[in-house]
Structure formats: C-alpha cells, structure tokens
mmCIF file of C-alpha atoms in Angstrom:
data_model
loop_
_atom_site.group_PDB
_atom_site.id
_atom_site.type_symbol
_atom_site.label_atom_id
_atom_site.label_comp_id
_atom_site.label_asym_id
_atom_site.label_seq_id
_atom_site.Cartn_x
_atom_site.Cartn_y
_atom_site.Cartn_z
ATOM 1 C CA UNK A 13 -17.323 0.668 -23.228
ATOM 2 C CA UNK A 14 -13.632 -0.327 -23.563
ATOM 3 C CA UNK A 15 -12.531 -2.795 -26.119
ATOM 4 C CA UNK A 16 -12.232 -6.456 -24.935
ATOM 5 C CA UNK A 17 -8.456 -6.275 -25.092
ATOM 6 C CA UNK A 18 -8.205 -3.250 -23.056
ATOM 7 C CA UNK A 19 -10.702 -4.553 -20.448
ATOM 8 C CA UNK A 20 -8.563 -7.802 -20.292
ATOM 9 C CA UNK A 21 -5.218 -5.788 -19.860
ATOM 10 C CA UNK A 22 -6.933 -3.629 -16.962
ATOM 11 C CA UNK A 23 -8.229 -6.606 -15.277
ATOM 12 C CA UNK A 24 -4.689 -8.054 -15.327
ATOM 13 C CA UNK A 25 -3.119 -4.618 -13.959
ATOM 14 C CA UNK A 26 -5.282 -5.160 -10.668
ATOM 15 C CA UNK A 27 -4.302 -9.008 -10.392
ATOM 16 C CA UNK A 28 -1.462 -9.851 -8.377
ATOM 17 C CA UNK A 29 1.060 -12.135 -9.941
ATOM 18 C CA UNK A 30 -0.176 -11.182 -13.465
ATOM 19 C CA UNK A 31 2.387 -10.620 -16.187
ATOM 20 C CA UNK A 32 1.921 -7.288 -17.998
ATOM 21 C CA UNK A 33 4.901 -7.447 -20.334
ATOM 22 C CA UNK A 34 8.467 -6.623 -20.542
ATOM 23 C CA UNK A 35 10.411 -3.526 -19.859
ATOM 24 C CA UNK A 36 11.238 -1.153 -22.728
ATOM 25 C CA UNK A 37 14.990 -1.072 -22.392
ATOM 26 C CA UNK A 38 15.357 -4.479 -21.116
ATOM 27 C CA UNK A 39 12.859 -7.180 -22.736
ATOM 28 C CA UNK A 40 14.157 -9.895 -20.598
ATOM 29 C CA UNK A 41 12.916 -8.255 -17.504
ATOM 30 C CA UNK A 42 9.234 -9.187 -16.956
ATOM 31 C CA UNK A 43 6.774 -6.680 -15.556
ATOM 32 C CA UNK A 44 4.342 -8.099 -13.061
ATOM 33 C CA UNK A 45 1.525 -7.005 -10.916
ATOM 34 C CA UNK A 46 2.933 -7.371 -7.385
ATOM 35 C CA UNK A 47 0.416 -6.000 -4.911
ATOM 36 C CA UNK A 48 -2.800 -4.171 -5.392
ATOM 37 C CA UNK A 49 -3.766 -1.741 -2.569
ATOM 38 C CA UNK A 50 -7.007 0.456 -2.289
ATOM 39 C CA UNK A 51 -5.731 4.102 -1.961
ATOM 40 C CA UNK A 52 -8.893 6.023 -2.807
ATOM 41 C CA UNK A 53 -12.130 5.920 -4.279
ATOM 42 C CA UNK A 54 -13.157 8.451 -7.065
ATOM 43 C CA UNK A 55 -16.518 9.048 -8.936
ATOM 44 C CA UNK A 56 -16.269 9.677 -12.702
ATOM 45 C CA UNK A 57 -19.494 11.036 -14.066
ATOM 46 C CA UNK A 58 -18.336 10.817 -17.698
ATOM 47 C CA UNK A 59 -17.225 7.141 -17.585
ATOM 48 C CA UNK A 60 -13.893 8.256 -19.143
ATOM 49 C CA UNK A 61 -10.741 8.338 -17.233
ATOM 50 C CA UNK A 62 -7.281 9.282 -18.602
ATOM 51 C CA UNK A 63 -4.122 8.265 -16.718
ATOM 52 C CA UNK A 64 -0.633 9.010 -17.532
ATOM 53 C CA UNK A 65 2.653 8.329 -16.142
ATOM 54 C CA UNK A 66 6.159 10.223 -16.276
#
C-alpha cells in the first residue's frame, strides 16, 4: 500500500482544481488538475503500476 502522502497526491491528481505544485523552470506558475477524463480501464494483478512522462 502507498504511503499516506503518496495516496494524498494521487487523489489530488484526479481532483479538478487541485493545485499540484509549480512548474520546474517557473516557480510562479502553478500546476493544477484541470479536467479528469476516463480514457481506459486497466487491470493490474500485481497492484504495482509505474508511470513515466518524457
């Protein structure tokens, strides 16, 4: 099971309007979750999912 702070962050990612932090190169620009859209469902038997972004 994920640590409480990780769980809280993941909950915020899927909450429209939630502030997630600031941009790396511009700390005055806030990053917010704008919209949540269901794109697909997946089944993860191991309960472990790794996600990366370029």
